[in-house]
């Protein structure tokens, strides 16, 4: 009995559009003739979000083409036709025995595949090949050569490749707010403070990226104190800046919770629609990689000059950040970023970082000691007219206004008449007659 020869199959990516009718996940089949035979085989197309654990918030979709029998039966690849039914040049895999072909799409461009994955099988086992779209119908191996990956890329690494392709083709960038990434581009020895993708900045050593990173701090403002970055009561931040040039937009905002491992995605309502103008994200960390607070400047009226905080828990690898309206009266962007102590105290309370100190002094500086009693009396005696204040009550019956009391020490001392009389008369007219006239 002759051995069964696996059929030769043409994979048609245009069939993916029929799955879209079924929503985010779906499955269809299409028939393909077997070369040299009148029979037809059935190809199953399965659509799923990618990475799958992100569910409906995923940035990409994957369409997997395989034989109907659970997708493990090999077939011989005759050709792969793209979304417009023209063959795409992945010549290395043509004629190979494969188990599946998958196409990946950005969610905002659901009719344009940006990456094709081919899983081959032979006596050496299964291998995976990846081809990224370059220009038009030109596809190139992601690694730069047609060599296979002995094991498939883990979802996080493959997603990063997809992010790079979106940046290359659609001017949509993915921000990495990890503390490690920010420190790399603000290192004093690193003159390159820009990043985005491997296409625009292939080696990470050119200043050609679309996202600029700078560092700064928020200080508490104290009278007679210079609120410099070295101030012990300052909260450092990293500022990620995007200046739109002809429709640059945000594809995603992510960070690594650890130095490696799966990334987490930050969802800020309204920010995904940013497309024109400038966008500044002031990112505050504590001691780890994860951002704690984000202040947004630009990006549309729903997010401009607003604060957002990290949620208490995440939805899988997604985080839906919450607006923090209690801090909206704290605005950043002007240099130096100095705020009064009461506002700074609220900021530090939200950060919950033990290494952030409170203001050393109140906003108005240290309290001034009261003047000595003698100085106070001296000031009162300096009144030009000697007139009492409006709320002082004057009475002629007060014993302190007795004529003998006033003139006695002067005339009773035996002092010369001229000087003593004049002095006595001056005191008498100033303190007695004047008061008497007032009463009249």
CSV table of C-alpha atoms in Angstrom, one decimal:
chain,number,residue,atom,x,y,z
A,1,UNK,CA,0.0,0.0,0.0
A,2,UNK,CA,1.4,3.3,-1.0
A,3,UNK,CA,2.1,5.9,1.7
A,4,UNK,CA,-0.2,8.8,1.9
A,5,UNK,CA,1.4,11.9,0.5
A,6,UNK,CA,0.6,15.1,2.4
A,7,UNK,CA,-1.5,17.5,0.2
A,8,UNK,CA,0.0,20.7,-1.3
A,9,UNK,CA,-1.9,23.7,0.0
A,10,UNK,CA,-2.1,27.4,-0.8
A,11,UNK,CA,-2.8,29.5,2.2
A,12,UNK,CA,-5.0,32.5,1.6
A,13,UNK,CA,-4.8,35.3,4.1
A,14,UNK,CA,-7.7,37.0,2.4
A,15,UNK,CA,-10.0,34.5,4.1
A,16,UNK,CA,-9.2,36.1,7.4
A,17,UNK,CA,-11.7,38.9,6.6
A,18,UNK,CA,-14.5,36.4,6.8
A,19,UNK,CA,-13.6,35.5,10.3
A,20,UNK,CA,-13.9,39.2,11.4
A,21,UNK,CA,-17.6,38.9,11.1
A,22,UNK,CA,-17.6,36.7,14.1
A,23,UNK,CA,-16.1,39.3,16.5
A,24,UNK,CA,-12.9,39.0,18.4
A,25,UNK,CA,-12.7,35.3,18.2
A,26,UNK,CA,-14.0,33.0,15.5
A,27,UNK,CA,-13.4,30.2,13.2
A,28,UNK,CA,-14.1,29.4,9.5
A,29,UNK,CA,-13.1,26.8,7.0
A,30,UNK,CA,-12.3,27.1,3.3
A,31,UNK,CA,-11.7,24.3,0.8
A,32,UNK,CA,-8.5,24.0,-1.3
A,33,UNK,CA,-8.0,21.5,-4.2
A,34,UNK,CA,-5.3,18.9,-3.7
A,35,UNK,CA,-2.7,19.2,-6.5
A,36,UNK,CA,-3.0,16.4,-9.0
A,37,UNK,CA,-6.3,15.2,-7.6
A,38,UNK,CA,-10.0,16.1,-7.8
A,39,UNK,CA,-10.4,16.0,-4.0
A,40,UNK,CA,-10.4,19.0,-1.8
A,41,UNK,CA,-9.2,19.5,1.7
A,42,UNK,CA,-10.5,21.8,4.4
A,43,UNK,CA,-8.4,24.5,6.0
A,44,UNK,CA,-9.5,25.9,9.4
A,45,UNK,CA,-8.9,29.6,10.2
A,46,UNK,CA,-9.0,30.4,13.9
A,47,UNK,CA,-8.9,34.0,15.1
A,48,UNK,CA,-7.8,35.0,18.6
A,49,UNK,CA,-6.5,38.1,20.3
A,50,UNK,CA,-2.8,38.3,20.8
A,51,UNK,CA,-1.4,37.9,23.4
A,52,UNK,CA,-4.4,35.8,24.3
A,53,UNK,CA,-4.2,36.6,28.0
A,54,UNK,CA,-5.0,40.2,27.2
A,55,UNK,CA,-8.4,39.3,25.8
A,56,UNK,CA,-10.4,42.2,24.4
A,57,UNK,CA,-7.7,44.7,25.3
A,58,UNK,CA,-5.0,43.0,23.2
A,59,UNK,CA,-3.4,45.2,20.5
A,60,UNK,CA,-3.1,42.4,17.9
A,61,UNK,CA,-5.0,39.6,16.3
A,62,UNK,CA,-3.7,36.2,15.2
A,63,UNK,CA,-5.2,34.1,12.4
A,64,UNK,CA,-4.0,30.5,12.4
A,65,UNK,CA,-4.4,28.4,9.2
A,66,UNK,CA,-4.1,24.6,9.6
A,67,UNK,CA,-5.7,21.4,8.4
A,68,UNK,CA,-9.1,20.7,10.0
A,69,UNK,CA,-7.8,17.7,12.0
A,70,UNK,CA,-6.8,19.6,15.1
A,71,UNK,CA,-4.0,21.5,13.3
A,72,UNK,CA,-1.3,19.0,13.8
A,73,UNK,CA,-1.4,17.1,10.6
A,74,UNK,CA,1.4,18.3,8.2
A,75,UNK,CA,0.8,19.5,4.7
A,76,UNK,CA,3.1,20.7,1.9
A,77,UNK,CA,3.1,24.5,1.5
A,78,UNK,CA,2.5,25.4,-2.1
A,79,UNK,CA,2.2,29.2,-1.6
A,80,UNK,CA,1.0,31.9,0.7
A,81,UNK,CA,-1.2,34.6,-0.8
A,82,UNK,CA,-1.5,37.9,1.0
A,83,UNK,CA,-4.6,39.9,1.9
A,84,UNK,CA,-4.9,41.1,-1.7
A,85,UNK,CA,-4.5,37.6,-3.1
A,86,UNK,CA,-1.0,38.1,-4.4
A,87,UNK,CA,1.8,35.7,-3.5
A,88,UNK,CA,4.2,36.9,-0.7
A,89,UNK,CA,7.8,36.0,-0.9
A,90,UNK,CA,8.6,33.5,1.8
A,91,UNK,CA,10.4,31.3,-0.6
A,92,UNK,CA,12.4,29.4,2.1
A,93,UNK,CA,9.3,27.6,3.3
A,94,UNK,CA,7.7,26.9,-0.1
A,95,UNK,CA,7.7,23.1,-0.6
A,96,UNK,CA,8.4,22.4,3.1
A,97,UNK,CA,6.1,20.3,5.3
A,98,UNK,CA,4.3,22.5,7.7
A,99,UNK,CA,1.6,22.3,10.4
A,100,UNK,CA,0.3,25.8,10.4
A,101,UNK,CA,0.6,29.3,9.0
A,102,UNK,CA,-0.4,32.3,11.1
A,103,UNK,CA,-0.8,35.9,10.2
A,104,UNK,CA,-0.7,38.8,12.7
A,105,UNK,CA,-2.5,42.1,12.4
A,106,UNK,CA,-2.6,45.3,14.4
A,107,UNK,CA,-6.1,45.9,15.7
A,108,UNK,CA,-6.4,49.3,13.9
A,109,UNK,CA,-5.3,47.8,10.6
A,110,UNK,CA,-7.3,44.6,10.4
A,111,UNK,CA,-6.8,44.1,6.7
A,112,UNK,CA,-3.0,44.4,6.5
A,113,UNK,CA,-0.9,41.5,7.9
A,114,UNK,CA,2.4,42.7,9.4
A,115,UNK,CA,3.9,39.4,10.4
A,116,UNK,CA,3.6,35.8,9.2
A,117,UNK,CA,4.6,32.8,11.2
A,118,UNK,CA,5.3,29.4,9.6
A,119,UNK,CA,5.7,26.2,11.7
A,120,UNK,CA,7.6,23.5,9.8
A,121,UNK,CA,8.1,19.8,10.7
A,122,UNK,CA,10.6,17.2,9.7
A,123,UNK,CA,12.6,14.4,11.2
A,124,UNK,CA,14.5,17.0,13.3
A,125,UNK,CA,11.3,18.3,14.9
A,126,UNK,CA,9.3,21.5,14.6
A,127,UNK,CA,10.8,24.9,13.9
A,128,UNK,CA,9.2,28.3,13.6
A,129,UNK,CA,10.0,31.0,11.0
A,130,UNK,CA,8.9,34.6,11.3
A,131,UNK,CA,8.6,37.1,8.4
A,132,UNK,CA,8.0,40.7,9.0
A,133,UNK,CA,6.5,43.0,6.4
A,134,UNK,CA,9.0,45.5,5.0
A,135,UNK,CA,7.5,47.4,2.1
A,136,UNK,CA,4.6,46.6,-0.2
A,137,UNK,CA,4.7,42.9,-0.8
A,138,UNK,CA,8.3,42.5,0.4
A,139,UNK,CA,8.8,40.3,3.5
A,140,UNK,CA,12.0,39.6,5.4
A,141,UNK,CA,12.9,37.2,8.1
A,142,UNK,CA,12.8,38.9,11.5
A,143,UNK,CA,16.2,37.7,12.4
A,144,UNK,CA,17.8,39.0,9.2
A,145,UNK,CA,18.3,35.6,7.8
A,146,UNK,CA,16.1,32.6,7.0
A,147,UNK,CA,17.2,30.6,9.9
A,148,UNK,CA,14.5,29.1,12.1
A,149,UNK,CA,13.7,29.6,15.8
A,150,UNK,CA,14.2,26.3,17.5
A,151,UNK,CA,11.3,27.3,19.8
A,152,UNK,CA,8.6,29.8,19.2
A,153,UNK,CA,9.1,33.3,20.6
A,154,UNK,CA,7.3,33.7,23.9
A,155,UNK,CA,4.3,36.0,23.7
A,156,UNK,CA,6.0,39.0,25.3
A,157,UNK,CA,9.0,38.9,22.9
A,158,UNK,CA,6.8,38.4,19.8
A,159,UNK,CA,4.5,41.2,20.9
A,160,UNK,CA,7.5,43.5,21.1
A,161,UNK,CA,8.4,42.5,17.5
A,162,UNK,CA,4.8,43.4,16.5
A,163,UNK,CA,5.1,46.8,18.4
A,164,UNK,CA,8.2,47.5,16.3
A,165,UNK,CA,6.4,46.8,13.1
A,166,UNK,CA,3.5,49.0,14.0
A,167,UNK,CA,6.0,51.8,14.8
A,168,UNK,CA,7.7,51.2,11.4
A,169,UNK,CA,4.6,51.1,9.2
A,170,UNK,CA,1.9,53.2,11.0
A,171,UNK,CA,3.8,55.9,13.0
A,172,UNK,CA,2.3,54.5,16.2
A,173,UNK,CA,4.7,54.1,19.2
A,174,UNK,CA,4.8,52.0,22.3
A,175,UNK,CA,6.0,53.8,25.4
A,176,UNK,CA,8.1,51.8,27.9
A,177,UNK,CA,7.7,53.4,31.3
A,178,UNK,CA,9.9,50.9,33.2
A,179,UNK,CA,12.4,52.6,35.5
A,180,UNK,CA,15.3,50.7,34.0
A,181,UNK,CA,14.4,51.9,30.5
A,182,UNK,CA,14.1,55.6,31.7
A,183,UNK,CA,17.4,55.4,33.5
A,184,UNK,CA,19.1,54.0,30.4
A,185,UNK,CA,18.2,57.0,28.3
A,186,UNK,CA,18.8,59.6,31.0
A,187,UNK,CA,22.2,58.3,32.0
A,188,UNK,CA,24.8,61.1,32.1
A,189,UNK,CA,27.1,59.0,29.9
A,190,UNK,CA,24.4,58.4,27.3
A,191,UNK,CA,24.0,61.3,24.8
A,192,UNK,CA,21.1,59.4,23.2
A,193,UNK,CA,17.9,60.1,25.1
A,194,UNK,CA,15.4,58.9,22.4
A,195,UNK,CA,13.9,55.5,21.7
A,196,UNK,CA,10.9,53.9,19.9
A,197,UNK,CA,11.7,50.8,17.8
A,198,UNK,CA,14.4,48.8,16.1
A,199,UNK,CA,13.6,50.3,12.7
A,200,UNK,CA,14.2,53.9,13.6
A,201,UNK,CA,16.9,53.3,16.2
A,202,UNK,CA,18.3,49.8,15.3
A,203,UNK,CA,21.2,49.7,17.7
A,204,UNK,CA,19.9,52.0,20.4
A,205,UNK,CA,22.9,54.3,19.9
A,206,UNK,CA,21.4,56.8,17.6
A,207,UNK,CA,19.3,59.8,18.6
A,208,UNK,CA,16.7,58.9,16.0
A,209,UNK,CA,13.9,57.6,18.2
A,210,UNK,CA,10.5,59.3,18.4
A,211,UNK,CA,10.2,59.3,22.2
A,212,UNK,CA,12.5,61.6,24.2
A,213,UNK,CA,13.2,60.9,27.9
A,214,UNK,CA,14.4,63.5,30.4
A,215,UNK,CA,14.6,63.5,34.2
A,216,UNK,CA,13.5,66.1,36.7
A,217,UNK,CA,11.9,66.5,40.1
A,218,UNK,CA,9.2,68.3,42.0
A,219,UNK,CA,10.3,70.2,45.1
A,220,UNK,CA,8.5,71.9,47.9
A,221,UNK,CA,8.7,75.6,47.8
A,222,UNK,CA,10.0,77.2,51.0
A,223,UNK,CA,10.7,80.9,51.6
A,224,UNK,CA,14.3,81.9,51.1
A,225,UNK,CA,15.1,78.4,49.9
A,226,UNK,CA,16.3,77.4,46.5
A,227,UNK,CA,14.0,74.5,45.3
A,228,UNK,CA,16.8,72.7,43.4
A,229,UNK,CA,16.8,69.0,42.4
A,230,UNK,CA,19.2,68.4,45.3
A,231,UNK,CA,16.6,69.5,47.8
A,232,UNK,CA,16.0,66.8,50.4
A,233,UNK,CA,12.3,67.2,49.9
A,234,UNK,CA,12.0,66.5,46.2
A,235,UNK,CA,10.2,63.8,44.3
A,236,UNK,CA,12.1,62.7,41.1
A,237,UNK,CA,10.3,61.8,37.8
A,238,UNK,CA,11.1,60.8,34.2
A,239,UNK,CA,9.4,62.8,31.5
A,240,UNK,CA,8.6,60.9,28.3
A,241,UNK,CA,7.8,63.2,25.4
A,242,UNK,CA,6.2,62.7,22.0
A,243,UNK,CA,6.1,65.5,19.5
A,244,UNK,CA,3.7,64.6,16.8
A,245,UNK,CA,5.0,65.1,13.3
A,246,UNK,CA,2.4,64.3,10.8
A,247,UNK,CA,0.1,62.1,12.7
A,248,UNK,CA,2.3,60.3,15.2
A,249,UNK,CA,0.2,58.4,17.8
A,250,UNK,CA,0.3,56.2,20.8
A,251,UNK,CA,-0.2,52.5,20.2
A,252,UNK,CA,0.3,51.3,23.8
A,253,UNK,CA,1.9,52.2,27.1
A,254,UNK,CA,3.7,49.4,28.9
A,255,UNK,CA,6.3,48.6,31.5
A,256,UNK,CA,8.2,45.6,32.9
A,257,UNK,CA,7.2,45.0,36.6
A,258,UNK,CA,10.6,43.3,37.0
A,259,UNK,CA,13.8,43.8,35.1
A,260,UNK,CA,12.6,41.0,32.8
A,261,UNK,CA,9.5,39.0,32.3
A,262,UNK,CA,6.0,39.8,30.9
A,263,UNK,CA,5.2,43.4,30.3
A,264,UNK,CA,2.1,45.1,31.7
A,265,UNK,CA,0.0,47.4,29.8
A,266,UNK,CA,-1.3,50.7,31.1
A,267,UNK,CA,-4.7,51.8,30.0
A,268,UNK,CA,-5.5,55.5,30.5
A,269,UNK,CA,-9.0,56.4,29.1
A,270,UNK,CA,-8.8,58.9,26.3
A,271,UNK,CA,-5.1,58.7,25.7
A,272,UNK,CA,-5.3,56.1,23.0
A,273,UNK,CA,-6.9,58.7,20.7
A,274,UNK,CA,-3.9,61.0,20.9
A,275,UNK,CA,-2.7,61.7,17.4
A,276,UNK,CA,-1.7,65.4,16.9
A,277,UNK,CA,0.3,67.8,18.9
A,278,UNK,CA,2.6,67.1,21.8
A,279,UNK,CA,2.3,64.7,24.7
A,280,UNK,CA,4.3,64.7,27.9
A,281,UNK,CA,4.1,61.9,30.6
A,282,UNK,CA,5.6,62.7,34.0
A,283,UNK,CA,6.3,59.3,35.5
A,284,UNK,CA,6.9,58.9,39.2
A,285,UNK,CA,8.4,55.7,40.6
A,286,UNK,CA,9.1,54.5,44.1
A,287,UNK,CA,11.9,51.9,44.5
A,288,UNK,CA,10.9,49.3,41.8
A,289,UNK,CA,10.3,49.3,38.0
A,290,UNK,CA,6.6,50.0,38.1
A,291,UNK,CA,5.3,53.6,37.8
A,292,UNK,CA,3.1,54.8,40.7
A,293,UNK,CA,1.8,58.1,39.4
A,294,UNK,CA,1.6,59.7,36.0
A,295,UNK,CA,0.9,63.3,35.2
A,296,UNK,CA,-0.3,63.9,31.6
A,297,UNK,CA,0.3,67.2,29.7
A,298,UNK,CA,-1.3,67.3,26.3
A,299,UNK,CA,-3.1,64.4,24.6
A,300,UNK,CA,-6.6,65.9,24.5
A,301,UNK,CA,-8.9,67.7,26.9
A,302,UNK,CA,-10.0,64.5,28.7
A,303,UNK,CA,-6.4,63.8,30.0
A,304,UNK,CA,-4.6,67.1,29.7
A,305,UNK,CA,-3.1,68.4,33.0
A,306,UNK,CA,-4.6,65.4,34.9
A,307,UNK,CA,-3.1,62.9,37.3
A,308,UNK,CA,-3.5,59.1,37.2
A,309,UNK,CA,-2.6,56.5,39.6
A,310,UNK,CA,-1.7,52.8,39.5
A,311,UNK,CA,-4.7,50.5,40.4
A,312,UNK,CA,-4.6,48.3,43.5
A,313,UNK,CA,-4.8,45.2,41.2
A,314,UNK,CA,-4.4,44.4,37.5
A,315,UNK,CA,-6.6,42.6,35.1
A,316,UNK,CA,-4.2,39.9,34.1
A,317,UNK,CA,-1.4,41.8,32.5
A,318,UNK,CA,-3.6,44.9,32.0
A,319,UNK,CA,-3.9,47.9,34.3
A,320,UNK,CA,-6.7,50.3,34.1
A,321,UNK,CA,-5.3,53.5,35.7
A,322,UNK,CA,-7.6,55.7,37.6
A,323,UNK,CA,-7.9,59.5,37.5
A,324,UNK,CA,-6.6,61.2,40.7
A,325,UNK,CA,-8.6,64.4,40.9
A,326,UNK,CA,-7.3,65.3,44.3
A,327,UNK,CA,-4.0,66.3,42.7
A,328,UNK,CA,-5.4,68.2,39.7
A,329,UNK,CA,-4.5,71.6,41.3
A,330,UNK,CA,-0.8,70.5,41.1
A,331,UNK,CA,0.4,71.4,37.6
A,332,UNK,CA,3.9,70.6,36.2
A,333,UNK,CA,5.8,71.8,33.2
A,334,UNK,CA,7.3,75.0,34.4
A,335,UNK,CA,10.9,75.1,35.6
A,336,UNK,CA,11.6,74.7,38.4
A,337,UNK,CA,8.7,72.5,39.4
A,338,UNK,CA,8.3,73.9,42.9
A,339,UNK,CA,5.0,73.7,44.7
A,340,UNK,CA,3.8,74.8,48.1
A,341,UNK,CA,4.3,72.4,51.0
A,342,UNK,CA,0.6,71.5,51.4
A,343,UNK,CA,0.5,70.3,47.8
A,344,UNK,CA,3.8,68.6,48.1
A,345,UNK,CA,2.6,66.7,51.2
A,346,UNK,CA,-0.4,65.4,49.3
A,347,UNK,CA,1.8,64.2,46.4
A,348,UNK,CA,4.1,62.4,48.8
A,349,UNK,CA,1.2,60.8,50.5
A,350,UNK,CA,0.0,59.4,47.2
A,351,UNK,CA,3.4,58.1,46.3
A,352,UNK,CA,3.8,56.3,49.6
A,353,UNK,CA,7.6,56.2,49.3
A,354,UNK,CA,9.6,56.1,52.5
A,355,UNK,CA,12.5,57.8,50.8
A,356,UNK,CA,10.5,60.9,50.0
A,357,UNK,CA,10.8,63.4,52.9
A,358,UNK,CA,8.3,65.9,53.9
A,359,UNK,CA,9.0,69.7,53.6
A,360,UNK,CA,11.6,70.7,56.2
A,361,UNK,CA,9.9,74.0,56.9
A,362,UNK,CA,6.5,75.5,56.4
A,363,UNK,CA,5.9,77.5,53.3
A,364,UNK,CA,6.2,80.8,55.1
A,365,UNK,CA,9.5,79.9,56.8
A,366,UNK,CA,10.2,79.6,60.5
A,367,UNK,CA,8.0,81.6,62.9
A,368,UNK,CA,9.5,84.9,64.0
A,369,UNK,CA,9.9,85.4,67.8
A,370,UNK,CA,7.9,88.3,69.4
A,371,UNK,CA,9.8,91.5,70.1
A,372,UNK,CA,10.9,92.1,73.7
A,373,UNK,CA,8.5,94.0,75.9
A,374,UNK,CA,10.9,97.0,76.1
A,375,UNK,CA,11.1,97.3,72.3
A,376,UNK,CA,7.3,97.1,72.1
A,377,UNK,CA,6.9,100.0,74.5
A,378,UNK,CA,9.5,102.0,72.7
A,379,UNK,CA,7.7,101.7,69.4
A,380,UNK,CA,4.5,102.9,71.1
A,381,UNK,CA,6.3,105.9,72.4
A,382,UNK,CA,7.4,106.8,68.9
A,383,UNK,CA,4.0,108.0,67.9
A,384,UNK,CA,4.4,111.4,66.3
A,385,UNK,CA,1.3,113.0,67.8
A,386,UNK,CA,1.0,111.1,71.0
A,387,UNK,CA,-2.7,110.6,70.1
A,388,UNK,CA,-4.4,107.6,71.6
A,389,UNK,CA,-5.8,104.9,69.3
A,390,UNK,CA,-9.4,105.0,68.2
A,391,UNK,CA,-10.4,102.3,70.6
A,392,UNK,CA,-8.7,103.8,73.7
A,393,UNK,CA,-10.9,105.5,76.3
A,394,UNK,CA,-9.6,108.7,77.9
A,395,UNK,CA,-11.0,109.9,81.3
A,396,UNK,CA,-10.0,112.9,83.4
A,397,UNK,CA,-10.7,111.2,86.7
A,398,UNK,CA,-7.9,108.7,86.2
A,399,UNK,CA,-5.5,109.1,89.1
A,400,UNK,CA,-2.6,108.9,86.6
A,401,UNK,CA,-3.7,112.3,85.3
A,402,UNK,CA,-3.5,114.1,88.7
A,403,UNK,CA,-1.7,117.4,88.3
A,404,UNK,CA,0.3,116.9,91.4
A,405,UNK,CA,1.4,113.5,90.1
A,406,UNK,CA,2.5,115.0,86.8
A,407,UNK,CA,4.2,118.3,88.0
A,408,UNK,CA,5.2,117.2,91.5
A,409,UNK,CA,8.4,115.4,90.6
A,410,UNK,CA,9.4,118.4,88.4
A,411,UNK,CA,8.7,121.4,90.7
A,412,UNK,CA,9.3,119.6,93.9
A,413,UNK,CA,12.9,118.7,93.1
A,414,UNK,CA,14.3,122.2,93.4
A,415,UNK,CA,15.3,122.2,89.8
A,416,UNK,CA,15.9,125.6,88.1
A,417,UNK,CA,12.8,127.4,87.2
A,418,UNK,CA,13.5,127.9,83.5
A,419,UNK,CA,14.2,124.4,82.3
A,420,UNK,CA,11.9,122.7,84.9
A,421,UNK,CA,9.0,125.1,84.2
A,422,UNK,CA,9.3,124.6,80.5
A,423,UNK,CA,9.5,120.8,80.9
A,424,UNK,CA,6.5,120.8,83.3
A,425,UNK,CA,4.5,123.0,81.1
A,426,UNK,CA,5.2,120.7,78.1
A,427,UNK,CA,4.1,117.6,80.0
A,428,UNK,CA,1.1,119.4,81.4
A,429,UNK,CA,-0.2,120.6,78.0
A,430,UNK,CA,0.5,117.3,76.3
A,431,UNK,CA,-1.1,114.9,78.7
A,432,UNK,CA,-3.6,117.0,80.7
A,433,UNK,CA,-4.9,120.0,78.7
A,434,UNK,CA,-5.1,118.0,75.4
A,435,UNK,CA,-7.1,115.3,77.1
A,436,UNK,CA,-9.3,117.9,78.8
A,437,UNK,CA,-10.0,119.6,75.5
A,438,UNK,CA,-11.0,116.3,74.0
A,439,UNK,CA,-13.5,115.8,76.7
A,440,UNK,CA,-15.0,119.2,76.1
